[in-house]
PDB file of C-alpha atoms and ligand atoms in Angstrom:
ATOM      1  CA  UNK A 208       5.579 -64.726  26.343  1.00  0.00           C
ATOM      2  CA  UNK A 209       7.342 -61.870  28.241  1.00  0.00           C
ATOM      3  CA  UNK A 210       7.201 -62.747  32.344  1.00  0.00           C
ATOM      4  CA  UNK A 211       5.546 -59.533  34.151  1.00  0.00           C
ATOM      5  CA  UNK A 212       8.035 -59.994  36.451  1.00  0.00           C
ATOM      6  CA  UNK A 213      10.922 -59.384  34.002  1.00  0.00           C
ATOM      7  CA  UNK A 214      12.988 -55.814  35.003  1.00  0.00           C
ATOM      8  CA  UNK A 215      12.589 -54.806  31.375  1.00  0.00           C
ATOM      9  CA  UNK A 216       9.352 -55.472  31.282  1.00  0.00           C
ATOM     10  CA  UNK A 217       7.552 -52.702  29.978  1.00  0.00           C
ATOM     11  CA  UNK A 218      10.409 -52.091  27.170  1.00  0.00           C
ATOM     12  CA  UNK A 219      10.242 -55.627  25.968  1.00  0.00           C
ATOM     13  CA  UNK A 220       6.649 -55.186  25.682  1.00  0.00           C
ATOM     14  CA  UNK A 221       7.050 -52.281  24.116  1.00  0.00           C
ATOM     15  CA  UNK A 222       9.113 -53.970  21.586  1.00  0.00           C
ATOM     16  CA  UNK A 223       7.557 -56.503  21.090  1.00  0.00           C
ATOM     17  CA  UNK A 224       4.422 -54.333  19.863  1.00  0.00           C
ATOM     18  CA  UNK A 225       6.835 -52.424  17.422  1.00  0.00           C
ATOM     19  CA  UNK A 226       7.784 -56.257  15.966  1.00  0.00           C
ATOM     20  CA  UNK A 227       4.199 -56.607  15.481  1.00  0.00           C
ATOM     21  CA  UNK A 228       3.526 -53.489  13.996  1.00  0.00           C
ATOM     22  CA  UNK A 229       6.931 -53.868  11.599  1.00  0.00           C
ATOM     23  CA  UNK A 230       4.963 -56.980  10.503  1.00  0.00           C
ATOM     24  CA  UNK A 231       1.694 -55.876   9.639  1.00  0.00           C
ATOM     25  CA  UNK A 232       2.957 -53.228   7.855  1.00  0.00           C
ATOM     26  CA  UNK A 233       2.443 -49.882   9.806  1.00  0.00           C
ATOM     27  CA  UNK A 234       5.811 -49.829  11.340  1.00  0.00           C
ATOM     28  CA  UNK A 235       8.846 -49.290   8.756  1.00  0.00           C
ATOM     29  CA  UNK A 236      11.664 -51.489   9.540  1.00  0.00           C
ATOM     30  CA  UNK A 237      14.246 -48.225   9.593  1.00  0.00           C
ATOM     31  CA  UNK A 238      11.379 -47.358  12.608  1.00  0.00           C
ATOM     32  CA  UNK A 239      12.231 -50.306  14.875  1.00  0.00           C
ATOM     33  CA  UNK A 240      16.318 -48.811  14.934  1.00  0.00           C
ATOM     34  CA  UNK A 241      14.900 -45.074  15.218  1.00  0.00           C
ATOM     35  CA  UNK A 242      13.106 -46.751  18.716  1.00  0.00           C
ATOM     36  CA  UNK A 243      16.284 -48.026  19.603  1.00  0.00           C
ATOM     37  CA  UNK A 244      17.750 -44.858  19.433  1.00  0.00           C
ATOM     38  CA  UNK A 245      15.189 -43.371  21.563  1.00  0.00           C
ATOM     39  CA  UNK A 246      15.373 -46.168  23.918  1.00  0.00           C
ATOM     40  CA  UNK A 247      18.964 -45.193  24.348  1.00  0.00           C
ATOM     41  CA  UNK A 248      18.655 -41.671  25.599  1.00  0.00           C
ATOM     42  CA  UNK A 249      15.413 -43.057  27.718  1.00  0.00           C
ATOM     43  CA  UNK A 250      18.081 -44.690  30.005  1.00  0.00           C
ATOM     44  CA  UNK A 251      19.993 -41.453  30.253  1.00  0.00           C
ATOM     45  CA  UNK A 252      17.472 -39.863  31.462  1.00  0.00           C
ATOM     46  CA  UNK A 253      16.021 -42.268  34.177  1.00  0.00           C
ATOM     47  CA  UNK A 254      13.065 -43.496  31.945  1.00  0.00           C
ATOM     48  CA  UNK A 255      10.801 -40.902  33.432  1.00  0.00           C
ATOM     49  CA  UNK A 256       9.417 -37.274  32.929  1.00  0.00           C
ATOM     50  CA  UNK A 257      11.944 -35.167  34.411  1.00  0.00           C
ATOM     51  CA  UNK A 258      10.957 -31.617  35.638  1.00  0.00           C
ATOM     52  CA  UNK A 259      12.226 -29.504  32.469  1.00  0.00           C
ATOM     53  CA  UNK A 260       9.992 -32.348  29.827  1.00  0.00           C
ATOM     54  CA  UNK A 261       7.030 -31.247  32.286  1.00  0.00           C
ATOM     55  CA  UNK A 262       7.277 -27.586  31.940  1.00  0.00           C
ATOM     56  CA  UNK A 263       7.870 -28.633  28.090  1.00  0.00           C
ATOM     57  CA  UNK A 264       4.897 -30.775  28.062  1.00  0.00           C
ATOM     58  CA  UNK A 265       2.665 -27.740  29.813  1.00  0.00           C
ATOM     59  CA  UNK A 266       4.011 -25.355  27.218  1.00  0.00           C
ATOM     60  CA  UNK A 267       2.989 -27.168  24.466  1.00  0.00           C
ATOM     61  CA  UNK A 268      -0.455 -27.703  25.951  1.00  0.00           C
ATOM     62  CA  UNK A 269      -0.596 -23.848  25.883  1.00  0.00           C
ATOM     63  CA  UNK A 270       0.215 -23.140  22.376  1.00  0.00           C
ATOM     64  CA  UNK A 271      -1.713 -25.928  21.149  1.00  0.00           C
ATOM     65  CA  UNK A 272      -4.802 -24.886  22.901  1.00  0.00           C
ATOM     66  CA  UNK A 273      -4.197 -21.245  21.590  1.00  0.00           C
ATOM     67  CA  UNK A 274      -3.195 -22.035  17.816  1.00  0.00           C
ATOM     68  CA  UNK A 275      -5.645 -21.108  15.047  1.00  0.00           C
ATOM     69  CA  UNK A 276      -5.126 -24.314  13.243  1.00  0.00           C
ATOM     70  CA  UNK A 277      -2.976 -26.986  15.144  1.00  0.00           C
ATOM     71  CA  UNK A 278      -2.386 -30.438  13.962  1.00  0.00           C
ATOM     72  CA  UNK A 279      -1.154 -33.226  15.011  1.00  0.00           C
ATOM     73  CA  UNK A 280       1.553 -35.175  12.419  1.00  0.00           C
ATOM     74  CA  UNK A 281       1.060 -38.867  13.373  1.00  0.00           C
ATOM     75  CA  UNK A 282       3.910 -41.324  11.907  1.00  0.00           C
ATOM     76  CA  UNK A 283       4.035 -45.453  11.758  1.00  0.00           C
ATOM     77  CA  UNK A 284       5.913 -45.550  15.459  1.00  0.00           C
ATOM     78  CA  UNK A 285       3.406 -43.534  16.977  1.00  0.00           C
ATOM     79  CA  UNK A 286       0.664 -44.858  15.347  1.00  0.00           C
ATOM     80  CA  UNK A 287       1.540 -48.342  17.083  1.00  0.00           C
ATOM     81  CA  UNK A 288       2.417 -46.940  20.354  1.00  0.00           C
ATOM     82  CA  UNK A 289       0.323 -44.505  21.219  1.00  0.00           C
ATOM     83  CA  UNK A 290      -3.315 -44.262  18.820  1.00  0.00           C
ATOM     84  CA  UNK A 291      -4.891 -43.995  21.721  1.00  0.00           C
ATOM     85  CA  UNK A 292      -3.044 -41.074  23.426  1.00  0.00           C
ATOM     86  CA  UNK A 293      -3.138 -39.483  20.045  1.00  0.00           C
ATOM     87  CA  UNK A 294      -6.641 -39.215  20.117  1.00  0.00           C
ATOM     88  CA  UNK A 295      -6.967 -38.139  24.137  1.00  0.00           C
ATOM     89  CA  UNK A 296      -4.708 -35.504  23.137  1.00  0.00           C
ATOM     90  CA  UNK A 297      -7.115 -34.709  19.677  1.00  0.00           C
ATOM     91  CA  UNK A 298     -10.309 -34.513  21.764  1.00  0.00           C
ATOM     92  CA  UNK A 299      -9.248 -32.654  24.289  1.00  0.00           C
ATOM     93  CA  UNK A 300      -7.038 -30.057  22.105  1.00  0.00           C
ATOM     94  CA  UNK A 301      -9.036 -30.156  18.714  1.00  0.00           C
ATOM     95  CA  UNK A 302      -6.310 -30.675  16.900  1.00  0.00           C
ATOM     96  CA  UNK A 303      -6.386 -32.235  13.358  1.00  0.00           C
ATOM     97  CA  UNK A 304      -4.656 -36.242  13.038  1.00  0.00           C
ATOM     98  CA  UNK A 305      -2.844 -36.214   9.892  1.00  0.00           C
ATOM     99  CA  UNK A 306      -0.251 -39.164   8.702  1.00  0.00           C
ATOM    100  CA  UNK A 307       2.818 -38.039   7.899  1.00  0.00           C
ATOM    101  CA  UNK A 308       5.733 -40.477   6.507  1.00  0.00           C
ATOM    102  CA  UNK A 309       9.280 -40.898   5.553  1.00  0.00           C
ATOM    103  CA  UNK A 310       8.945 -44.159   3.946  1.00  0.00           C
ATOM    104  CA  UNK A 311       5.709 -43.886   2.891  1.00  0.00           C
ATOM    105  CA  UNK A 312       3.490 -45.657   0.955  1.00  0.00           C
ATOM    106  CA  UNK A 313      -0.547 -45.599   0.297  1.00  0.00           C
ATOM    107  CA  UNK A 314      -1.000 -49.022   2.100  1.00  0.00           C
ATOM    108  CA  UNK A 315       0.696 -47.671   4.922  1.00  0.00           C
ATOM    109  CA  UNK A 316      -1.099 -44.781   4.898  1.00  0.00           C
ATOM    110  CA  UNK A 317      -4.165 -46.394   5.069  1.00  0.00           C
ATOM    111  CA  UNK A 318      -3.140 -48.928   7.992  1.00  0.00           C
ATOM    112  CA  UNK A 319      -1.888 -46.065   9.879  1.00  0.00           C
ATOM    113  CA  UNK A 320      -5.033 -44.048   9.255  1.00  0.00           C
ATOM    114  CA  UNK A 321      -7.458 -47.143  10.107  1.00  0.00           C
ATOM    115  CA  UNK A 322      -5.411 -48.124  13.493  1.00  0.00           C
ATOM    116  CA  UNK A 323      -5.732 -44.339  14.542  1.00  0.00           C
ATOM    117  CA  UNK A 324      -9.431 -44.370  13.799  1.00  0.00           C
ATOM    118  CA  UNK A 325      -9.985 -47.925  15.659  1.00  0.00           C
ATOM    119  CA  UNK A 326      -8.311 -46.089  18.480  1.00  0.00           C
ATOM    120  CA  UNK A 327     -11.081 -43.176  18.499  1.00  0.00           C
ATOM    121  CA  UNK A 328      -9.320 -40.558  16.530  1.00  0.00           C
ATOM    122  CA  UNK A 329     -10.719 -38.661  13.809  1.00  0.00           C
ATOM    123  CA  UNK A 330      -8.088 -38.766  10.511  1.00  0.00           C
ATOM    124  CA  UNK A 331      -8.147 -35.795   8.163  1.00  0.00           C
ATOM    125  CA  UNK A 332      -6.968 -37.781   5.250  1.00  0.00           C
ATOM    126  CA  UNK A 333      -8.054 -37.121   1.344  1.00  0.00           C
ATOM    127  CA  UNK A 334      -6.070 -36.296  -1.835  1.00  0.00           C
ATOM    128  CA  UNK A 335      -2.380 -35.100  -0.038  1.00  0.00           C
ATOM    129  CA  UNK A 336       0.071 -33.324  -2.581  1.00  0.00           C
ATOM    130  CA  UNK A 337       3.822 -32.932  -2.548  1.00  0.00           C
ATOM    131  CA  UNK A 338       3.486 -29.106  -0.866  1.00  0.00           C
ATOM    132  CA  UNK A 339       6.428 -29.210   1.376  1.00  0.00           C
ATOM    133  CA  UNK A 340       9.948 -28.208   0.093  1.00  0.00           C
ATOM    134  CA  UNK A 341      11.476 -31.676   0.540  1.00  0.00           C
ATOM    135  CA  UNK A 342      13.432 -34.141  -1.966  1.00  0.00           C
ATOM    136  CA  UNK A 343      11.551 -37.217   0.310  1.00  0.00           C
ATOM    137  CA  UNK A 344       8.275 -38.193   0.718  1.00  0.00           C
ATOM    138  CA  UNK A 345       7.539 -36.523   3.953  1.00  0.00           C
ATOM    139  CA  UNK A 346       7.271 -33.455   1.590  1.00  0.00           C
ATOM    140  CA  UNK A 347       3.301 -34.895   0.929  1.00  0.00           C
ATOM    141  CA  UNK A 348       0.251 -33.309   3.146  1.00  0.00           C
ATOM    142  CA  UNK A 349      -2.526 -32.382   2.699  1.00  0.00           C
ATOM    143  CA  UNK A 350      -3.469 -28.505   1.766  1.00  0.00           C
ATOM    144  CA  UNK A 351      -5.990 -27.707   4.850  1.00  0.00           C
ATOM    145  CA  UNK A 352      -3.742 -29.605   7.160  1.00  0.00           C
ATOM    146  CA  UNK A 353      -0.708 -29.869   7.676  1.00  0.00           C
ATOM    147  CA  UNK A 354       0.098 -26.798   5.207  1.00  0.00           C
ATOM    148  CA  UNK A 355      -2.003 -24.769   6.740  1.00  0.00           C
ATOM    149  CA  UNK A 356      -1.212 -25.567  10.361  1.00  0.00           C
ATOM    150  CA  UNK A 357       0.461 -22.419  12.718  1.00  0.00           C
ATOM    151  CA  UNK A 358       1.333 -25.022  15.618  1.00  0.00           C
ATOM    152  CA  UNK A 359       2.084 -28.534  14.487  1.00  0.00           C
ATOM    153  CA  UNK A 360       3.478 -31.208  17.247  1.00  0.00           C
ATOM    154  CA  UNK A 361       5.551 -34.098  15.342  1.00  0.00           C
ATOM    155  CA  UNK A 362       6.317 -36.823  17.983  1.00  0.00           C
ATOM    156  CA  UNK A 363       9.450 -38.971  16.421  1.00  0.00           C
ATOM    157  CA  UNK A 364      10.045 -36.356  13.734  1.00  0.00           C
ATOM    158  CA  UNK A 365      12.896 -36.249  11.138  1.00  0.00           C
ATOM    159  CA  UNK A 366      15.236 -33.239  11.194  1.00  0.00           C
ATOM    160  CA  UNK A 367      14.352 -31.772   7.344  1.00  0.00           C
ATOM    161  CA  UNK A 368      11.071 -31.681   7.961  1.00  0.00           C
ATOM    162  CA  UNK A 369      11.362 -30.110  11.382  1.00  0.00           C
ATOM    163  CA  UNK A 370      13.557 -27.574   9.261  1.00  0.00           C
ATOM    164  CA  UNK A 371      11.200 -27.053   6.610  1.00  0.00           C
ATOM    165  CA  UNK A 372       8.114 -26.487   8.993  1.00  0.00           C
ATOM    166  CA  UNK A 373       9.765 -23.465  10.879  1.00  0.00           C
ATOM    167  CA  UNK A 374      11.010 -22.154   7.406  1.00  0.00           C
ATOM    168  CA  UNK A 375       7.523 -21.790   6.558  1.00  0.00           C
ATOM    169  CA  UNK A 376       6.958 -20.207   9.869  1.00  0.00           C
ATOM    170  CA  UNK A 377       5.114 -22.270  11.655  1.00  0.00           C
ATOM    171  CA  UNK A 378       5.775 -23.330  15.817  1.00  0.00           C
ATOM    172  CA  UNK A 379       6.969 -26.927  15.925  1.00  0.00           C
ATOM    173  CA  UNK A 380       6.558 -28.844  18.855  1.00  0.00           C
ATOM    174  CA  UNK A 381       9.121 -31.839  19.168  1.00  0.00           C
ATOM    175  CA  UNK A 382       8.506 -35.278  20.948  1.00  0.00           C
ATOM    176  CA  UNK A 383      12.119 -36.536  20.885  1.00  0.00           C
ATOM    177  CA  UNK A 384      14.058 -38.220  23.607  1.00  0.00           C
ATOM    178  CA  UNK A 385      17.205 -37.387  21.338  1.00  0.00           C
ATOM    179  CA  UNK A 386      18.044 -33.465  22.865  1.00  0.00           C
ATOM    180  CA  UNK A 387      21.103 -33.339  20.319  1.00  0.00           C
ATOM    181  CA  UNK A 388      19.049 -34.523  17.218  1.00  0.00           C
ATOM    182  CA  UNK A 389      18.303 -31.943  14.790  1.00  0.00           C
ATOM    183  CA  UNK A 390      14.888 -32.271  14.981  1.00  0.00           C
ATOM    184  CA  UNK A 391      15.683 -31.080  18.613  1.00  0.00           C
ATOM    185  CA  UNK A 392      17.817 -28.188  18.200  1.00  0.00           C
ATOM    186  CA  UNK A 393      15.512 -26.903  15.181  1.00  0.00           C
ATOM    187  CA  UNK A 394      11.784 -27.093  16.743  1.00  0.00           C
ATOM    188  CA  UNK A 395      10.323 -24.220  18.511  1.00  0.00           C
ATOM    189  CA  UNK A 396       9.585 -26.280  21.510  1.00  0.00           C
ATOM    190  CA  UNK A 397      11.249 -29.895  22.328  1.00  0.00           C
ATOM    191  CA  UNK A 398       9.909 -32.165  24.690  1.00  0.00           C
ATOM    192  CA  UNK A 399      12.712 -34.703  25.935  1.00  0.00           C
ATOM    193  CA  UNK A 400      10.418 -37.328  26.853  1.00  0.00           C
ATOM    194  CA  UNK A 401       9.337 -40.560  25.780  1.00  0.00           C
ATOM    195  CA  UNK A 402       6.260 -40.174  23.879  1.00  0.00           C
ATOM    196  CA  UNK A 403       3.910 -42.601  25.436  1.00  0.00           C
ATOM    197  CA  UNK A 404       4.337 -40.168  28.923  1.00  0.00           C
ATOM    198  CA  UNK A 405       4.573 -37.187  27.353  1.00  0.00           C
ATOM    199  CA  UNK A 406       1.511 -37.173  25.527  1.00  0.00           C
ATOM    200  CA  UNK A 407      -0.818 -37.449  28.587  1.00  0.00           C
ATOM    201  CA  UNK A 408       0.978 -35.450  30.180  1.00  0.00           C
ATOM    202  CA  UNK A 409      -0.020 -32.521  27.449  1.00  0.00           C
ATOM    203  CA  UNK A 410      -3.569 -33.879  27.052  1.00  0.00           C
ATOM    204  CA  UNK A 411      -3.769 -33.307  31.334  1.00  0.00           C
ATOM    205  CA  UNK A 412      -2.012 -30.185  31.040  1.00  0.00           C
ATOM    206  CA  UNK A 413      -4.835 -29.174  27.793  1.00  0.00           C
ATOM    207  CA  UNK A 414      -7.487 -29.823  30.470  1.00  0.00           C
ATOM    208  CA  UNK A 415      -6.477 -28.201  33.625  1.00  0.00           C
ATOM    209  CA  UNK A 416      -4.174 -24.889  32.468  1.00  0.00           C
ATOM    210  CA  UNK A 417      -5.759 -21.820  33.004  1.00  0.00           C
ATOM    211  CA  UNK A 418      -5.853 -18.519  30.326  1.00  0.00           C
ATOM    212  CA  UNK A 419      -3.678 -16.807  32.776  1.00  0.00           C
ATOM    213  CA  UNK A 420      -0.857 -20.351  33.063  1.00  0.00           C
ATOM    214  CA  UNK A 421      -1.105 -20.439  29.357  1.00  0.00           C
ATOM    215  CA  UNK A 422       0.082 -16.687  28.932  1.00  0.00           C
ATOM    216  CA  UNK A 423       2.904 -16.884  31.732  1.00  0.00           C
ATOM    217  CA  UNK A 424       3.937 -20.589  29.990  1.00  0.00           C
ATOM    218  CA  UNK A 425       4.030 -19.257  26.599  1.00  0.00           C
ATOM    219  CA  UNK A 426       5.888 -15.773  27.766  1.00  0.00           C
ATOM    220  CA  UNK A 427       8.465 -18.156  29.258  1.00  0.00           C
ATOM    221  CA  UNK A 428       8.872 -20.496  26.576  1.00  0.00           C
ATOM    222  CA  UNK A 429      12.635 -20.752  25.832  1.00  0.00           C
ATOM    223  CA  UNK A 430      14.073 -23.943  24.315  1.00  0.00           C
ATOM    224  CA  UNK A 431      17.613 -23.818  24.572  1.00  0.00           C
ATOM    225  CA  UNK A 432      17.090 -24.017  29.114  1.00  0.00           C
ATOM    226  CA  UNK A 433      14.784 -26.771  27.481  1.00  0.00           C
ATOM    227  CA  UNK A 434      17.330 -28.642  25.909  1.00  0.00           C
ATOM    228  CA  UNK A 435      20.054 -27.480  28.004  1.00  0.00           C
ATOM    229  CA  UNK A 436      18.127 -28.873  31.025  1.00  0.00           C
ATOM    230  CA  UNK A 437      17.504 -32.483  29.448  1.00  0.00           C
ATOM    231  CA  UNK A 438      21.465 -32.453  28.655  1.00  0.00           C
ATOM    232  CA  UNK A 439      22.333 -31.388  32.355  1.00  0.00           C
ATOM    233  CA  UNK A 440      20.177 -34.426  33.432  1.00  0.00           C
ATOM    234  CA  UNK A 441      21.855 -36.844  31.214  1.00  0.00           C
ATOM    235  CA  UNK A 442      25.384 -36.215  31.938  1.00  0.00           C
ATOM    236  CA  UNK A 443      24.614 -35.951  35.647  1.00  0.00           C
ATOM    237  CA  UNK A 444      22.866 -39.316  35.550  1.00  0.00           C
ATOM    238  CA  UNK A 445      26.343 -40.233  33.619  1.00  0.00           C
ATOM    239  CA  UNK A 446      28.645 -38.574  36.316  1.00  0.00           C
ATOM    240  CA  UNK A 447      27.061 -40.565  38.731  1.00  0.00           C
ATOM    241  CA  UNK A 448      26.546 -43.956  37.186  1.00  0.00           C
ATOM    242  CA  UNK A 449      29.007 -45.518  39.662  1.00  0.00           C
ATOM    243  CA  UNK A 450      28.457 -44.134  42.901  1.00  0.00           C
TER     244      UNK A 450
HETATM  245  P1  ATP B 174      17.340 -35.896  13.219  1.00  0.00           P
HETATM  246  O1  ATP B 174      16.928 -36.275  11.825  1.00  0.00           O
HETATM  247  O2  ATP B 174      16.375 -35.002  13.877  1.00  0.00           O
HETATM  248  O3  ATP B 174      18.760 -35.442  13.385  1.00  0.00           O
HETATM  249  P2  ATP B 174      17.556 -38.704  13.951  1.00  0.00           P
HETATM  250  O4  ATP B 174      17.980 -38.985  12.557  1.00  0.00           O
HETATM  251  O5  ATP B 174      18.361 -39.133  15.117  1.00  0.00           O
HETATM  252  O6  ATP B 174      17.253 -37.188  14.151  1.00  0.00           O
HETATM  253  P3  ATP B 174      15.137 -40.003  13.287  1.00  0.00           P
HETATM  254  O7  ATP B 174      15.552 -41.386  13.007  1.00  0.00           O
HETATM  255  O8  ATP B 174      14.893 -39.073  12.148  1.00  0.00           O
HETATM  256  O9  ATP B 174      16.157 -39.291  14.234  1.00  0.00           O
HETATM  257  O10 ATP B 174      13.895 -40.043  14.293  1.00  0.00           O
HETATM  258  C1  ATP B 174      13.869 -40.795  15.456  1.00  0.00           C
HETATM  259  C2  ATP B 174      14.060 -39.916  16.690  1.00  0.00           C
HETATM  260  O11 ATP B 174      13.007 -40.169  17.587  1.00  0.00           O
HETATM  261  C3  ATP B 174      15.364 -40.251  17.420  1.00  0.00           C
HETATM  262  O12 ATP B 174      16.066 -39.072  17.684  1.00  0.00           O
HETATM  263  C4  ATP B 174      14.922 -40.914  18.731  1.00  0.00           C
HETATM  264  O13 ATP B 174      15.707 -40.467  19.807  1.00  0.00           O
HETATM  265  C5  ATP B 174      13.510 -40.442  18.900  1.00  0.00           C
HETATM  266  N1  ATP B 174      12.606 -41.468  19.471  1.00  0.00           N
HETATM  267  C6  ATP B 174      12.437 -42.749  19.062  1.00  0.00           C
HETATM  268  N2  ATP B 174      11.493 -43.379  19.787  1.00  0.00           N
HETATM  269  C7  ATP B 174      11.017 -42.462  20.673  1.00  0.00           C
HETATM  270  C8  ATP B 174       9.987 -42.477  21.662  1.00  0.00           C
HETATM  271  N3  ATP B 174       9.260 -43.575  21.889  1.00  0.00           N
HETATM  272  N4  ATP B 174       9.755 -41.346  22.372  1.00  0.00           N
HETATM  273  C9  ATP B 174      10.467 -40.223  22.130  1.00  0.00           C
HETATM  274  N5  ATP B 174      11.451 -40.134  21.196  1.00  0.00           N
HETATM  275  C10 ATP B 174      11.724 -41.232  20.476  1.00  0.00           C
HETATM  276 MG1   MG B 175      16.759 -38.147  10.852  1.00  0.00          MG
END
């Protein structure tokens, strides 16, 4: 039993879910380091949305909301943290859900696919082939998802892939708290936030944006300030530590 009252709180909760998860099989156990990493550059950036992840998190919003065919690439950590921001964010951008995974196998697939639908999101799921050109399993999707997608958002992503996607010309949208990943420095747009803020932050921003913010967002869209902003944060934060 974790005391409310504990500083860490939230975290430990938060860990304590991905322990859970780990042990009913939706959560990998290589996932419960990758949150460590994340949890890592949380600190250096103050565990909060910082200005630059908001104007990320509204330009994402925009080209989700004005993609053909955008999809949303759900894997076991974000399945057990956030199914139910995943499928705020599906209803209100009509995105596709589609499971994506590194270490993947069909009984994950299915627990990952039945905690997302438990959590009100609708799961394109079916016969998925190996259509992407990658030696690992993330390489399998499904034809009239994920392979068809012009603006895909993959929260927690793996650098190949990330690679892979744009190669085949489609916009990327990062969730990854990591700026100096390659997953970060490959997607079209990266969000440096933690994914449980970020993603109602874009559902909001899905909502409320206007045509005329979406155009001005998406004219402005340039990553590298992006990134460059979230590493100016972090090594402030780091100059300062001791004041
Ligand atoms: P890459 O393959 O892109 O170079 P990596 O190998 O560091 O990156 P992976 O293990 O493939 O990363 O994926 C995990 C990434 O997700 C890490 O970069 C980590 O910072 C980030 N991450 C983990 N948990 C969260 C979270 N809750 N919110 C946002 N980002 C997270
Ligand atoms: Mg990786």
């Amino acid at each position: 039993m974790i005391p409310p009252d504990h500083p860490r709180y939230r975290s430990l909760v938060t860990r304590e879910r991905l322990a859970e998860c780990a042990r009913s099989g939706i959560v990998a156990m290589e996932g419960l380091t990758a949150h460590g990493r994340g949890e890592a550059f949380d600190y250096l950036i103050g565990e909060r949305t910082t200005a630059s992840a908001l104007l990320a998190e509204q330009t994402a919003a925009a080209m989700l909301m004005t993609a053909r065919r955008p999809v949303i690439s759900v894997n076991g950590n974000t399945a057990a943290l956030a199914a139910h921001e995943i499928a705020g964010l599906q209803a209100a951008s009509g995105a596709l859900v589609e499971v994506n995974l590194f270490h993947r196998t069909e009984d994950r697939v299915a627990r990952i696919e039945n905690l997302l639908r438990e959590a009100g999101a609708e799961v394109f799921s079916g016969e998925a082939e190996r259509l992407l050109p990658l030696s690992h399993d993330r390489a399998w999707c499904r034809r009239e998802g994920m392979f068809s997608a012009d603006v895909i958002i993959v929260p927690l992503e793996d650098g190949d892939r990330c690679e892979a996607l744009v190669a085949m010309g489609k916009k990327v949208i990062a969730v990854d708290l990591n700026p100096l990943s390659r997953t970060a420095q490959r997607a079209t747009l990266t969000i440096v936030d933690e994914l449980t803020r970020a993603l109602p932050e874009i559902t909001r921003a899905c909502r409320e944006l206007s045509a005329a913010d979406r155009e001005r967002l998406l004219s402005a869209t340039d990553n590298h300030y992006l990134l460059s902003e979230a590493i100016r944060e972090m090594t402030m934060r780091l100059s300062h530590a001791l004041d």
